[in-house]
Amino acid sequence: MKKIITLLATLNIASAYATPNMWENHSIKGYDVYKISSSDNKILRVMCNSASSTDFIHLIELDINEKTYSHINLSFVIDDTEVITPTIDTITYTDSEHWYKLTSAFANANKIEVYYKNKLETTIYPQNPQLTYDLKNCPSMLERKLQEQSEEEGKEYIPSRPLG
């Protein structure tokens, strides 16, 4: 728990100065962090657990006025058509597919409406979606566990979904 609190505190400090509508990314403690801010300084952060222990989950947060809201009450409307509610505990097949749907939508979005408790909080118009190319390939925890299991058994790992 102390590690998660330290990680979140570090991410909040790093989020203080974001350029509106421009994706930024960096890595910290086994997470690939993608963040983007709206013109009204609300910051959306998607954290892919790409190298940390598979005991940890992916994270999605929204910062509003120095307060951070977790994925629990967030939902998104992508390009006025697709409504997505995030799932980050991606250990089941269904949640895994839902995670890929969300990350692919973010990676291809021209407009992201962010809702908190069904109330529109902000709208983001990504100007550089190419920076999120790797986000749509962020493996679910199910995929990572299957890969680790294959490696432990000395078998070739074949992803259950095509990458890219």
CSV table of C-alpha atoms in Angstrom, one decimal:
chain,number,residue,atom,x,y,z
A,1,MET,CA,0.0,0.0,0.0
A,2,LYS,CA,2.9,2.4,0.8
A,3,LYS,CA,4.3,1.8,-2.7
A,4,ILE,CA,1.0,2.7,-4.3
A,5,ILE,CA,0.7,5.9,-2.2
A,6,THR,CA,4.3,6.9,-3.2
A,7,LEU,CA,3.5,6.2,-6.8
A,8,LEU,CA,0.3,8.2,-6.8
A,9,ALA,CA,2.0,11.2,-5.0
A,10,THR,CA,4.8,11.1,-7.6
A,11,LEU,CA,2.3,11.1,-10.5
A,12,ASN,CA,0.3,14.0,-9.0
A,13,ILE,CA,3.4,16.2,-8.8
A,14,ALA,CA,4.4,15.3,-12.3
A,15,SER,CA,0.9,16.2,-13.5
A,16,ALA,CA,0.9,19.8,-12.4
A,17,TYR,CA,2.1,21.2,-15.6
A,18,ALA,CA,0.4,19.6,-18.6
A,19,THR,CA,-0.1,21.1,-22.1
A,20,PRO,CA,-3.9,21.0,-23.0
A,21,ASN,CA,-5.1,18.4,-25.4
A,22,MET,CA,-1.6,16.9,-25.9
A,23,TRP,CA,-0.9,13.3,-24.8
A,24,GLU,CA,2.3,13.0,-22.7
A,25,ASN,CA,3.9,9.7,-21.6
A,26,HIS,CA,6.6,8.5,-19.3
A,27,SER,CA,7.4,5.4,-17.3
A,28,ILE,CA,7.7,5.2,-13.5
A,29,LYS,CA,8.1,2.1,-11.3
A,30,GLY,CA,6.9,-0.4,-13.9
A,31,TYR,CA,4.0,1.7,-15.2
A,32,ASP,CA,3.7,3.4,-18.6
A,33,VAL,CA,1.8,6.6,-17.8
A,34,TYR,CA,-0.2,8.4,-20.4
A,35,LYS,CA,-1.8,11.7,-19.5
A,36,ILE,CA,-3.7,14.5,-21.2
A,37,SER,CA,-5.3,17.6,-19.9
A,38,SER,CA,-8.3,19.5,-21.1
A,39,SER,CA,-8.3,23.3,-21.7
A,40,ASP,CA,-9.8,23.7,-18.3
A,41,ASN,CA,-6.8,22.0,-16.6
A,42,LYS,CA,-8.5,18.7,-15.7
A,43,ILE,CA,-6.0,15.8,-16.2
A,44,LEU,CA,-6.9,12.3,-17.4
A,45,ARG,CA,-4.2,9.8,-16.6
A,46,VAL,CA,-4.1,6.2,-17.8
A,47,MET,CA,-1.5,4.0,-16.2
A,48,CYS,CA,-0.5,0.7,-17.8
A,49,ASN,CA,1.1,-1.8,-15.5
A,50,SER,CA,3.6,-3.0,-18.1
A,51,ALA,CA,6.5,-4.2,-15.9
A,52,SER,CA,5.4,-4.1,-12.3
A,53,SER,CA,4.2,-7.2,-10.5
A,54,THR,CA,1.0,-8.7,-11.9
A,55,ASP,CA,-0.4,-8.3,-8.4
A,56,PHE,CA,-0.9,-4.6,-9.2
A,57,ILE,CA,-3.7,-3.3,-11.5
A,58,HIS,CA,-3.9,-0.7,-14.2
A,59,LEU,CA,-5.0,2.7,-13.1
A,60,ILE,CA,-7.2,5.4,-14.6
A,61,GLU,CA,-7.7,8.7,-12.8
A,62,LEU,CA,-9.1,12.2,-13.3
A,63,ASP,CA,-7.5,15.2,-11.5
A,64,ILE,CA,-9.9,18.1,-10.8
A,65,ASN,CA,-8.7,21.0,-8.8
A,66,GLU,CA,-5.9,19.1,-7.1
A,67,LYS,CA,-8.3,16.2,-6.2
A,68,THR,CA,-7.8,12.8,-7.8
A,69,TYR,CA,-10.8,10.6,-8.7
A,70,SER,CA,-10.3,6.9,-9.5
A,71,HIS,CA,-11.8,4.9,-12.3
A,72,ILE,CA,-14.7,3.7,-10.1
A,73,ASN,CA,-17.1,6.5,-11.0
A,74,LEU,CA,-15.6,7.5,-14.4
A,75,SER,CA,-17.0,6.9,-17.8
A,76,PHE,CA,-16.1,8.2,-21.3
A,77,VAL,CA,-17.9,9.0,-24.5
A,78,ILE,CA,-15.5,8.6,-27.4
A,79,ASP,CA,-16.1,10.6,-30.6
A,80,ASP,CA,-19.8,11.1,-29.7
A,81,THR,CA,-20.6,7.5,-30.3
A,82,GLU,CA,-19.0,5.0,-27.9
A,83,VAL,CA,-19.7,5.0,-24.2
A,84,ILE,CA,-17.0,3.2,-22.1
A,85,THR,CA,-16.8,2.6,-18.4
A,86,PRO,CA,-13.3,1.6,-17.4
A,87,THR,CA,-12.3,-1.7,-15.9
A,88,ILE,CA,-8.8,-2.1,-14.5
A,89,ASP,CA,-9.0,-5.4,-12.8
A,90,THR,CA,-8.2,-7.2,-16.1
A,91,ILE,CA,-7.7,-10.7,-14.9
A,92,THR,CA,-10.9,-12.2,-16.5
A,93,TYR,CA,-11.3,-12.6,-20.3
A,94,THR,CA,-14.3,-10.2,-20.3
A,95,ASP,CA,-12.5,-7.5,-18.4
A,96,SER,CA,-9.4,-8.1,-20.5
A,97,GLU,CA,-11.4,-7.4,-23.7
A,98,HIS,CA,-13.0,-4.4,-22.1
A,99,TRP,CA,-9.5,-3.0,-21.2
A,100,TYR,CA,-8.4,-3.4,-24.9
A,101,LYS,CA,-11.6,-1.7,-26.1
A,102,LEU,CA,-10.9,1.3,-23.8
A,103,THR,CA,-7.2,1.6,-24.6
A,104,SER,CA,-7.8,1.3,-28.3
A,105,ALA,CA,-10.6,4.0,-28.1
A,106,PHE,CA,-8.2,6.4,-26.3
A,107,ALA,CA,-5.5,5.7,-28.8
A,108,ASN,CA,-7.8,6.6,-31.7
A,109,ALA,CA,-10.0,9.3,-30.2
A,110,ASN,CA,-10.5,12.7,-31.7
A,111,LYS,CA,-12.8,13.7,-28.8
A,112,ILE,CA,-13.0,12.3,-25.2
A,113,GLU,CA,-15.8,13.4,-23.0
A,114,VAL,CA,-15.0,12.5,-19.4
A,115,TYR,CA,-17.9,11.9,-16.9
A,116,TYR,CA,-17.7,11.6,-13.2
A,117,LYS,CA,-20.8,10.1,-11.5
A,118,ASN,CA,-22.6,10.6,-14.8
A,119,LYS,CA,-21.9,14.3,-14.9
A,120,LEU,CA,-19.8,15.7,-17.8
A,121,GLU,CA,-16.6,17.1,-16.2
A,122,THR,CA,-14.5,17.9,-19.2
A,123,THR,CA,-14.0,17.4,-22.9
A,124,ILE,CA,-10.5,16.6,-24.4
A,125,TYR,CA,-9.6,16.9,-28.1
A,126,PRO,CA,-6.3,14.9,-28.4
A,127,GLN,CA,-3.9,16.6,-30.9
A,128,ASN,CA,-1.3,13.9,-31.0
A,129,PRO,CA,-3.0,10.4,-30.7
A,130,GLN,CA,0.1,8.8,-32.3
A,131,LEU,CA,1.8,9.1,-28.9
A,132,THR,CA,-0.7,6.5,-27.5
A,133,TYR,CA,0.1,3.8,-30.1
A,134,ASP,CA,1.6,1.6,-27.4
A,135,LEU,CA,-1.3,2.2,-25.0
A,136,LYS,CA,-3.6,0.1,-27.2
A,137,ASN,CA,-1.2,-2.7,-26.9
A,138,CYS,CA,-1.0,-2.5,-23.1
A,139,PRO,CA,-1.4,-6.1,-22.0
A,140,SER,CA,-4.2,-7.0,-19.6
A,141,MET,CA,-3.2,-8.8,-16.4
A,142,LEU,CA,-4.7,-11.9,-17.8
A,143,GLU,CA,-2.5,-11.7,-20.9
A,144,ARG,CA,0.6,-11.0,-18.7
A,145,LYS,CA,-0.2,-14.0,-16.4
A,146,LEU,CA,-0.6,-16.3,-19.4
A,147,GLN,CA,2.7,-15.1,-20.8
A,148,GLU,CA,4.5,-15.7,-17.5
A,149,GLN,CA,2.9,-19.1,-17.2
A,150,SER,CA,4.1,-20.0,-20.7
A,151,GLU,CA,7.6,-18.9,-19.9
A,152,GLU,CA,7.7,-20.8,-16.7
A,153,GLU,CA,6.6,-24.0,-18.6
A,154,GLY,CA,9.2,-23.3,-21.3
A,155,LYS,CA,6.6,-23.0,-24.0
A,156,GLU,CA,6.3,-20.4,-26.7
A,157,TYR,CA,3.9,-17.7,-25.8
A,158,ILE,CA,1.2,-16.9,-28.5
A,159,PRO,CA,-0.8,-13.8,-27.6
A,160,SER,CA,-4.6,-14.4,-27.4
A,161,ARG,CA,-5.2,-11.2,-29.4
A,162,PRO,CA,-3.3,-9.6,-32.2
A,163,LEU,CA,-1.1,-6.7,-31.2
A,164,GLY,CA,-1.1,-3.5,-33.2
